[in-house]
């Protein structure tokens, strides 16, 4: 029997509390099907697109199944991109917030040594990109001996990026006594082979209405000369006057070009492409999520899996040359039950790409006439007005979960031999405190970070001003979460 409510499963109260605070009221289709099977620790192959709630479909049962007491990683999630790894880690962090699940994101172009240190500490779940995960396995800095759950997310994208061999290498290093879950929007032959080779009688789940997300998106196109695209972009943005808009280009040079032109026109915009530093990319993505600016110009690095609610418009400044990219790009809008708009510019010699897309999505994108000069002029005033208003800053997804949590910094760490047990011991001796009020403890070289749950942070903070930890009074301060 299909259950619709999260309370129908035997999930721990900590998970139910987080799920409710994340405002997940009913299970999505993929969750209805996946959660009960995953809770039974059976292998599963899921064909479903992003935006269907698939991350929570595996994160909820994995958070339920992991043993909090075990210090070594128990679940490994492989993702094709660093952005997705970070996002999935955050989803685990939010869902596992009150169970105090520790998740680490491990990906390339980020300091190896910091990751090594993180992996040495208590970590329940590791989310990472294949290359860097292999580096850690080879250097012996990632202990796989307790991994019981393997999740391969966006498997078709892994295939496109040439990661299949690396995935096989990783699988071969894992114990056979494990549950494996593979998720993919499409099921190319190589993925099926992978499933047959490494999974135990997997249960296949296909979520119907693959284009359901696309149904919530109004799709339109404009024919345009390459040299007129910027003009058209101006007109369309004035016509549409979006609250939050992603503009996709096919190359980083084009992203730079469009960004420079829009900046000169005083648009509140930023850009993301693969030629930028990882930290800059993440910062811009985060600021876009929070709503600091309305226009983000990007290459396909930002197209997949990235979960930002409330993007009202996607504009394909360049039509994607690959039909699947089209679906991923437009899937950035029309999320979380809202309608979205996707607008594609088609230049003269690009009808082949358009035909491919039409065939793939099974319908024709509506052809629109370029708005008249008069229409554009009439709307300009309203557009300029919005341009000059600061966008409303949004709350992050996990913000609500953090309301009753305070993070404290203690000025002692590994160098002074501080251990988690010292912190727990001191905290549990404070009146009214139990182990359950202590969240994630992170001990680094000369600092320790500890989270105090259940609104007890202020009390603990006051008490630690006069309570020694490991024999000495320490400087304790509050930090932003
Ligand atoms: P995903 O397909 O994992 O990228 O998830 C798409 C979005 O749906 C994310 O913003 C999730 O936080 C959200 N979500 C996942 N499960 C639920 C649910 N049961 N109810 C409401 N929103 C959900």
Coordinates of C-alpha atoms and ligand atoms in Angstrom, one line a residue:
X1 CA 0.0 0.0 0.0
X2 CA 1.3 3.4 -0.9
X3 CA 1.7 5.7 2.0
X4 CA 1.3 9.4 1.6
X5 CA 2.4 10.8 4.9
X6 CA 5.9 10.8 6.3
X7 CA 4.4 9.8 9.6
X8 CA 3.3 6.4 8.1
X9 CA 6.9 5.2 8.0
X10 CA 8.8 4.3 11.1
X11 CA 11.1 7.2 10.8
X12 CA 12.8 8.6 13.9
X13 CA 11.3 11.6 15.6
X14 CA 14.4 13.6 14.8
X15 CA 13.9 13.0 11.1
X16 CA 10.2 13.7 11.2
X17 CA 10.9 17.0 13.0
X18 CA 13.4 18.1 10.3
X19 CA 11.1 16.9 7.5
X20 CA 8.2 18.9 9.0
X21 CA 10.4 22.0 9.4
X22 CA 11.5 21.7 5.8
X23 CA 7.8 21.9 5.0
X24 CA 7.7 18.6 3.2
X25 CA 4.0 17.7 3.9
X26 CA 3.3 14.9 1.4
X27 CA 5.7 12.5 -0.2
X28 CA 6.5 13.1 -3.8
X29 CA 5.9 10.3 -6.3
X30 CA 9.5 9.2 -6.3
X31 CA 9.6 9.3 -2.5
X32 CA 6.5 7.1 -2.2
X33 CA 8.1 4.4 -4.2
X34 CA 11.7 4.6 -3.2
X35 CA 11.5 5.2 0.6
X36 CA 9.9 1.9 1.6
X37 CA 12.2 -0.2 -0.6
X38 CA 15.3 1.7 0.6
X39 CA 14.3 1.3 4.2
X40 CA 14.3 -2.4 3.5
X41 CA 17.9 -2.1 2.2
X42 CA 17.1 -3.5 -1.3
X43 CA 19.0 -2.4 -4.4
X44 CA 17.0 0.1 -6.5
X45 CA 17.3 1.6 -10.0
X46 CA 15.3 4.9 -10.2
X47 CA 14.5 6.6 -13.5
X48 CA 13.4 10.0 -12.5
X49 CA 14.3 13.6 -13.2
X50 CA 15.7 16.3 -11.0
X51 CA 13.1 18.4 -9.3
X52 CA 11.0 15.3 -8.4
X53 CA 12.3 15.2 -4.8
X54 CA 14.7 12.4 -5.6
X55 CA 17.5 13.6 -3.3
X56 CA 15.2 13.4 -0.3
X57 CA 13.9 10.0 -1.6
X58 CA 17.3 8.6 -0.8
X59 CA 18.5 11.0 1.9
X60 CA 15.6 10.3 4.2
X61 CA 16.0 6.5 4.3
X62 CA 19.8 6.8 4.5
X63 CA 19.6 9.2 7.4
X64 CA 17.2 6.8 9.1
X65 CA 19.5 3.7 8.4
X66 CA 22.9 5.1 9.5
X67 CA 24.1 4.2 12.9
X68 CA 24.9 7.5 14.7
X69 CA 27.4 5.8 17.0
X70 CA 29.6 4.6 14.2
X71 CA 32.4 7.0 13.5
X72 CA 33.4 5.8 10.0
X73 CA 31.5 6.7 6.9
X74 CA 28.5 4.4 6.2
X75 CA 27.1 5.9 3.0
X76 CA 28.8 7.1 -0.2
X77 CA 26.9 9.3 -2.7
X78 CA 28.5 9.9 -6.1
X79 CA 27.5 12.9 -8.1
X80 CA 28.8 14.2 -11.4
X81 CA 29.5 17.8 -10.4
X82 CA 30.9 19.6 -7.4
X83 CA 27.8 21.9 -7.3
X84 CA 25.5 18.9 -7.0
X85 CA 27.8 17.3 -4.4
X86 CA 27.5 20.4 -2.2
X87 CA 23.8 20.6 -2.6
X88 CA 23.3 16.9 -1.8
X89 CA 25.5 17.3 1.3
X90 CA 23.3 20.3 2.4
X91 CA 20.1 18.2 1.9
X92 CA 21.6 15.5 4.1
X93 CA 22.7 18.1 6.6
X94 CA 19.1 19.5 6.7
X95 CA 17.3 16.2 6.8
X96 CA 19.7 14.8 9.4
X97 CA 19.9 18.0 11.4
X98 CA 18.3 16.7 14.5
X99 CA 19.8 13.3 14.3
X100 CA 23.1 15.1 14.2
X101 CA 24.2 13.5 10.9
X102 CA 27.6 14.6 9.7
X103 CA 28.0 14.7 5.9
X104 CA 31.1 15.7 4.0
X105 CA 31.4 16.9 0.4
X106 CA 34.5 15.7 -1.3
X107 CA 35.3 17.2 -4.7
X108 CA 38.2 18.3 -6.9
X109 CA 39.8 21.7 -7.0
X110 CA 39.4 22.1 -3.3
X111 CA 42.2 21.5 -0.7
X112 CA 42.9 17.8 -0.3
X113 CA 44.3 18.2 3.1
X114 CA 41.2 19.9 4.5
X115 CA 39.1 17.0 3.2
X116 CA 41.5 14.5 4.7
X117 CA 41.1 16.2 8.1
X118 CA 37.3 16.2 7.7
X119 CA 37.3 12.5 6.7
X120 CA 39.3 11.7 9.9
X121 CA 36.5 13.0 12.1
X122 CA 33.2 11.4 12.7
X123 CA 31.4 11.4 9.3
X124 CA 28.3 9.4 8.5
X125 CA 27.8 10.3 4.9
X126 CA 30.3 11.2 2.1
X127 CA 29.1 12.9 -1.0
X128 CA 31.6 13.4 -3.7
X129 CA 32.7 13.5 -7.3
X130 CA 34.4 10.3 -8.6
X131 CA 37.9 11.6 -9.3
X132 CA 38.6 13.1 -5.9
X133 CA 36.9 10.1 -4.1
X134 CA 39.4 7.8 -5.9
X135 CA 42.3 10.1 -4.9
X136 CA 41.3 9.7 -1.2
X137 CA 40.8 5.9 -1.6
X138 CA 44.2 5.5 -3.2
X139 CA 45.9 7.7 -0.6
X140 CA 44.2 5.8 2.2
X141 CA 42.5 8.9 3.6
X142 CA 39.0 7.6 3.1
X143 CA 38.1 4.4 5.1
X144 CA 35.5 2.4 3.1
X145 CA 35.4 -0.5 5.5
X146 CA 32.0 0.5 6.9
X147 CA 30.3 1.7 3.8
X148 CA 27.0 -0.1 3.6
X149 CA 25.1 2.2 1.2
X150 CA 26.2 3.4 -2.2
X151 CA 24.2 5.9 -4.2
X152 CA 25.0 6.8 -7.7
X153 CA 23.1 10.0 -8.6
X154 CA 22.6 11.4 -12.1
X155 CA 24.2 8.3 -13.5
X156 CA 23.5 9.4 -17.1
X157 CA 25.5 12.6 -16.6
X158 CA 28.3 10.6 -15.1
X159 CA 28.3 8.6 -18.3
X160 CA 28.3 11.8 -20.4
X161 CA 31.3 13.1 -18.5
X162 CA 33.2 9.8 -18.9
X163 CA 33.1 8.8 -15.3
X164 CA 31.9 5.2 -15.7
X165 CA 35.3 3.6 -15.4
X166 CA 36.0 5.6 -12.2
X167 CA 32.6 4.5 -10.8
X168 CA 33.6 0.9 -11.5
X169 CA 36.9 1.4 -9.7
X170 CA 35.1 2.8 -6.7
X171 CA 32.5 0.0 -6.6
X172 CA 35.3 -2.6 -6.7
X173 CA 36.8 -1.1 -3.6
X174 CA 33.6 -1.4 -1.6
X175 CA 32.3 -4.4 0.3
X176 CA 29.7 -6.5 -1.6
X177 CA 27.6 -6.4 1.5
X178 CA 25.9 -3.2 0.7
X179 CA 22.8 -1.6 -0.7
X180 CA 23.2 0.2 -4.0
X181 CA 20.9 2.8 -5.4
X182 CA 21.3 4.3 -8.9
X183 CA 19.3 7.3 -10.1
X184 CA 19.2 8.6 -13.6
X185 CA 17.0 10.7 -15.8
X186 CA 17.6 8.4 -18.8
X187 CA 18.7 4.8 -19.0
X188 CA 21.4 4.4 -21.7
X189 CA 22.8 0.9 -22.3
X190 CA 26.0 1.5 -20.4
X191 CA 24.1 2.4 -17.3
X192 CA 22.0 -0.7 -17.6
X193 CA 25.2 -2.8 -17.9
X194 CA 26.5 -1.1 -14.8
X195 CA 23.4 -2.0 -12.9
X196 CA 23.4 -5.6 -14.1
X197 CA 27.0 -6.0 -13.2
X198 CA 27.1 -4.5 -9.7
X199 CA 23.6 -4.6 -8.3
X200 CA 21.7 -7.5 -6.6
X201 CA 18.3 -8.0 -8.3
X202 CA 17.6 -4.3 -8.2
X203 CA 14.0 -3.2 -8.1
X204 CA 13.3 -0.9 -11.1
X205 CA 11.3 2.2 -10.5
X206 CA 10.2 4.5 -13.2
X207 CA 8.5 7.7 -12.3
X208 CA 5.8 8.5 -14.9
X209 CA 5.3 11.9 -16.4
X210 CA 9.0 12.4 -17.0
X211 CA 8.1 15.8 -18.5
X212 CA 5.9 16.7 -15.6
X213 CA 8.3 19.5 -14.7
X214 CA 8.2 20.6 -18.3
X215 CA 4.4 20.8 -18.2
X216 CA 4.7 23.5 -15.5
X217 CA 6.9 25.6 -17.8
X218 CA 5.5 27.8 -20.5
X219 CA 8.0 27.4 -23.4
X220 CA 8.5 30.0 -26.1
X221 CA 11.0 30.7 -28.8
X222 CA 12.1 33.7 -30.9
X223 CA 13.9 33.6 -34.3
X224 CA 16.8 36.0 -34.3
X225 CA 19.9 36.9 -36.2
X226 CA 23.1 36.2 -34.1
X227 CA 24.0 39.9 -34.3
X228 CA 20.6 41.0 -32.9
X229 CA 20.6 38.8 -29.9
X230 CA 21.5 41.4 -27.3
X231 CA 18.8 43.7 -28.6
X232 CA 16.3 40.9 -28.4
X233 CA 17.5 40.0 -24.9
X234 CA 16.9 43.6 -23.8
X235 CA 13.4 43.7 -25.3
X236 CA 12.5 40.3 -23.8
X237 CA 13.7 41.2 -20.3
X238 CA 11.7 44.4 -20.5
X239 CA 8.6 42.5 -21.7
X240 CA 8.9 39.8 -19.2
X241 CA 10.4 41.9 -16.3
X242 CA 11.4 38.7 -14.4
X243 CA 11.9 38.5 -10.7
X244 CA 14.7 36.0 -11.1
X245 CA 16.1 34.9 -14.4
X246 CA 18.9 32.5 -15.6
X247 CA 20.4 33.3 -19.0
X248 CA 22.2 30.3 -20.6
X249 CA 24.9 30.6 -23.2
X250 CA 26.9 27.8 -24.8
X251 CA 30.4 29.0 -24.1
X252 CA 32.2 30.9 -21.3
X253 CA 33.2 33.6 -23.8
X254 CA 29.6 34.2 -24.6
X255 CA 28.7 34.3 -20.9
X256 CA 31.5 37.0 -20.4
X257 CA 30.2 38.9 -23.4
X258 CA 26.5 38.9 -22.4
X259 CA 27.5 39.7 -18.8
X260 CA 29.6 42.7 -19.9
X261 CA 26.9 44.0 -22.1
X262 CA 24.1 43.7 -19.5
X263 CA 26.4 45.2 -16.8
X264 CA 26.9 48.2 -19.0
X265 CA 23.2 48.5 -19.3
X266 CA 23.0 48.6 -15.5
X267 CA 21.4 45.2 -15.1
X268 CA 21.9 43.7 -11.6
X269 CA 23.6 40.6 -12.9
X270 CA 26.4 38.1 -12.2
X271 CA 27.9 35.2 -14.1
X272 CA 28.9 31.6 -13.6
X273 CA 31.1 29.4 -15.9
X274 CA 33.7 26.7 -15.7
X275 CA 36.6 29.1 -16.1
X276 CA 35.9 30.7 -12.8
X277 CA 37.3 29.7 -9.4
X278 CA 35.2 27.2 -7.6
X279 CA 34.8 29.5 -4.6
X280 CA 33.6 32.3 -6.9
X281 CA 31.1 30.0 -8.6
X282 CA 29.7 28.8 -5.3
X283 CA 29.5 32.3 -3.9
X284 CA 27.6 33.6 -7.0
X285 CA 25.3 30.6 -6.9
X286 CA 24.5 31.1 -3.3
X287 CA 23.9 34.8 -3.7
X288 CA 21.6 34.1 -6.5
X289 CA 19.7 31.6 -4.3
X290 CA 19.4 34.3 -1.7
X291 CA 18.1 36.7 -4.2
X292 CA 20.8 39.4 -4.1
X293 CA 20.5 39.9 -7.9
X294 CA 17.9 39.0 -10.6
X295 CA 20.0 37.8 -13.5
X296 CA 22.5 35.0 -13.6
X297 CA 24.3 34.4 -16.9
X298 CA 25.7 30.8 -17.0
X299 CA 27.0 28.0 -19.1
X300 CA 25.6 24.5 -18.6
X301 CA 27.7 24.1 -15.4
X302 CA 24.7 25.6 -13.6
X303 CA 22.1 23.6 -15.5
X304 CA 22.0 20.3 -13.8
X305 CA 20.6 19.4 -10.5
X306 CA 20.9 22.8 -9.0
X307 CA 18.0 23.4 -6.8
X308 CA 16.8 27.0 -6.5
X309 CA 13.2 27.8 -5.9
X310 CA 11.5 30.7 -7.4
X311 CA 13.5 31.2 -10.6
X312 CA 10.7 32.7 -12.7
X313 CA 12.5 32.7 -16.1
X314 CA 15.1 30.8 -18.0
X315 CA 16.4 32.3 -21.2
X316 CA 18.4 30.3 -23.7
X317 CA 20.4 33.1 -25.2
X318 CA 22.0 30.3 -27.2
X319 CA 19.9 27.3 -28.1
X320 CA 21.6 24.2 -26.5
X321 CA 23.2 21.9 -29.0
X322 CA 22.3 18.9 -26.9
X323 CA 18.6 18.2 -26.4
X324 CA 19.0 16.9 -22.9
X325 CA 20.7 20.2 -21.9
X326 CA 17.5 21.9 -23.0
X327 CA 15.4 20.0 -20.5
X328 CA 17.9 20.5 -17.7
X329 CA 18.2 24.2 -18.3
X330 CA 14.5 24.9 -18.4
X331 CA 14.1 22.6 -15.4
X332 CA 15.7 25.4 -13.3
X333 CA 12.3 27.1 -13.4
X334 CA 8.8 25.7 -12.7
X335 CA 10.0 24.1 -9.5
X336 CA 8.2 23.6 -6.1
X337 CA 4.8 23.7 -7.7
X338 CA 5.2 27.1 -9.3
X339 CA 4.8 28.0 -13.0
X340 CA 7.9 29.0 -14.9
X341 CA 8.7 30.5 -18.3
X342 CA 11.5 29.3 -20.6
X343 CA 12.4 31.4 -23.7
X344 CA 14.8 30.2 -26.4
X345 CA 16.5 32.3 -29.0
X346 CA 17.0 30.4 -32.3
X347 CA 19.5 31.8 -34.9
X348 CA 19.2 31.1 -38.6
X349 CA 21.3 27.9 -38.9
X350 CA 20.1 26.3 -35.7
X351 CA 16.9 24.6 -36.8
X352 CA 18.6 21.2 -36.5
X353 CA 19.0 21.7 -32.7
X354 CA 15.5 23.0 -32.5
X355 CA 14.1 19.9 -34.3
X356 CA 16.0 17.6 -32.0
X357 CA 14.6 19.3 -29.0
X358 CA 11.0 19.2 -30.4
X359 CA 11.4 15.5 -31.0
X360 CA 12.8 14.9 -27.6
X361 CA 10.2 16.9 -25.6
X362 CA 7.4 15.6 -27.8
X363 CA 5.9 19.0 -28.6
X364 CA 6.6 22.1 -30.4
X365 CA 7.9 25.2 -28.6
X366 CA 5.6 28.1 -29.3
X367 CA 7.1 30.6 -31.9
X368 CA 6.6 34.2 -30.8
X369 CA 6.8 37.4 -32.7
X370 CA 9.4 39.9 -31.4
X371 CA 7.6 42.6 -29.4
X372 CA 7.0 45.8 -31.2
X373 CA 9.0 48.9 -30.3
X374 CA 5.9 50.5 -28.9
X375 CA 5.2 47.6 -26.6
X376 CA 8.7 47.7 -25.3
X377 CA 8.7 51.4 -24.8
X378 CA 5.4 51.3 -22.9
X379 CA 6.9 48.7 -20.5
X380 CA 10.2 50.4 -20.0
X381 CA 9.2 52.5 -17.0
X382 CA 8.0 49.6 -15.0
X383 CA 11.1 47.7 -15.9
X384 CA 13.4 50.5 -14.7
X385 CA 11.4 50.8 -11.6
X386 CA 12.0 47.1 -10.7
X387 CA 15.7 47.4 -11.6
X388 CA 16.1 50.0 -9.0
X389 CA 14.4 48.1 -6.3
X390 CA 16.6 45.8 -4.3
X391 CA 15.3 42.2 -4.6
X392 CA 13.8 40.7 -1.5
X393 CA 16.4 38.5 0.3
X394 CA 15.2 35.0 0.7
X395 CA 15.7 32.6 3.5
X396 CA 18.0 29.6 2.9
X397 CA 16.2 26.2 3.0
X398 CA 17.8 25.2 6.2
X399 CA 17.3 28.5 8.0
X400 CA 14.2 27.4 9.8
X401 CA 16.0 24.3 11.1
X402 CA 18.7 26.5 12.5
X403 CA 16.4 28.7 14.5
X404 CA 16.7 26.7 17.7
X405 CA 20.4 25.9 17.2
X406 CA 23.4 27.9 18.3
X407 CA 26.9 27.3 17.1
X408 CA 29.7 28.0 19.6
X409 CA 33.4 28.4 19.0
X410 CA 35.8 27.2 21.6
X411 CA 39.5 28.4 21.3
X412 CA 41.0 25.0 21.8
X413 CA 41.4 22.1 19.3
X414 CA 43.5 19.2 18.2
X415 CA 46.7 20.9 19.1
X416 CA 45.7 21.0 22.7
X417 CA 44.4 17.5 22.4
X418 CA 40.7 18.4 22.7
X419 CA 38.5 15.5 21.9
X420 CA 34.7 15.2 21.3
X421 CA 34.4 13.3 24.6
X422 CA 35.8 16.3 26.5
X423 CA 33.3 18.6 25.0
X424 CA 30.4 16.2 25.6
X425 CA 31.5 15.6 29.2
X426 CA 31.6 19.3 30.0
X427 CA 28.3 20.0 28.3
X428 CA 26.4 17.2 29.9
X429 CA 27.5 18.5 33.3
X430 CA 25.7 21.8 32.7
X431 CA 22.3 21.8 34.4
X432 CA 19.5 20.9 32.1
X433 CA 21.8 19.6 29.3
X434 CA 21.7 16.0 27.9
X435 CA 23.6 14.3 25.0
X436 CA 20.6 15.0 22.8
X437 CA 21.0 18.7 23.1
X438 CA 24.5 18.5 21.5
X439 CA 24.7 18.8 17.8
X440 CA 27.6 18.4 15.5
X441 CA 31.1 18.8 17.0
X442 CA 33.9 19.8 14.7
X443 CA 37.4 19.9 16.1
X444 CA 40.1 21.5 14.0
X445 CA 43.7 22.5 14.8
X446 CA 43.2 25.3 17.3
X447 CA 39.4 25.5 17.5
X448 CA 36.4 23.5 18.2
X449 CA 32.9 24.2 16.9
X450 CA 29.9 22.7 18.6
X451 CA 26.2 23.1 18.0
X452 CA 23.8 23.4 20.9
X453 CA 20.3 22.3 20.0
X454 CA 16.8 22.8 21.4
X455 CA 17.1 26.5 22.2
X456 CA 19.7 25.8 24.9
X457 CA 22.5 27.7 23.2
X458 CA 22.3 31.0 25.2
X459 CA 22.2 29.1 28.5
X460 CA 25.2 27.0 27.6
X461 CA 27.1 30.0 26.3
X462 CA 26.6 31.8 29.6
X463 CA 27.6 28.7 31.6
X464 CA 30.8 28.1 29.5
X465 CA 32.0 31.6 30.5
X466 CA 32.6 30.1 34.0
X467 CA 32.9 26.4 33.4
X468 CA 36.4 24.9 32.5
X469 CA 36.7 22.5 29.6
X470 CA 39.5 19.9 30.0
X471 CA 40.8 21.6 33.1
X472 CA 40.8 25.2 31.8
X473 CA 38.5 28.1 31.2
X474 CA 38.3 28.6 27.4
X475 CA 37.2 31.6 25.3
X476 CA 33.8 30.7 24.0
X477 CA 32.0 32.8 21.4
X478 CA 28.9 32.5 19.2
X479 CA 29.3 32.0 15.5
X480 CA 26.9 32.4 12.6
X481 CA 25.5 29.2 11.2
Ligands
LIG1 P1 15.3 17.3 -6.1 O1 14.5 16.5 -7.1 O2 16.0 16.4 -5.1 O3 16.2 18.3 -6.7 O4 14.3 18.1 -5.2 C1 13.5 19.2 -5.7 C2 12.9 20.1 -4.6 O5 11.8 19.5 -3.9 C3 13.9 20.4 -3.5 O6 13.8 21.8 -3.3 C4 13.4 19.7 -2.3 O7 13.8 20.4 -1.1 C5 11.9 19.7 -2.5 N1 11.2 18.6 -1.9 C6 11.7 17.3 -1.8 N2 10.8 16.5 -1.2 C7 9.7 17.3 -1.0 C8 8.4 17.0 -0.4 N3 8.0 15.8 0.0 N4 7.6 18.1 -0.3 C9 7.9 19.3 -0.7 N5 9.1 19.6 -1.3 C10 10.0 18.6 -1.4

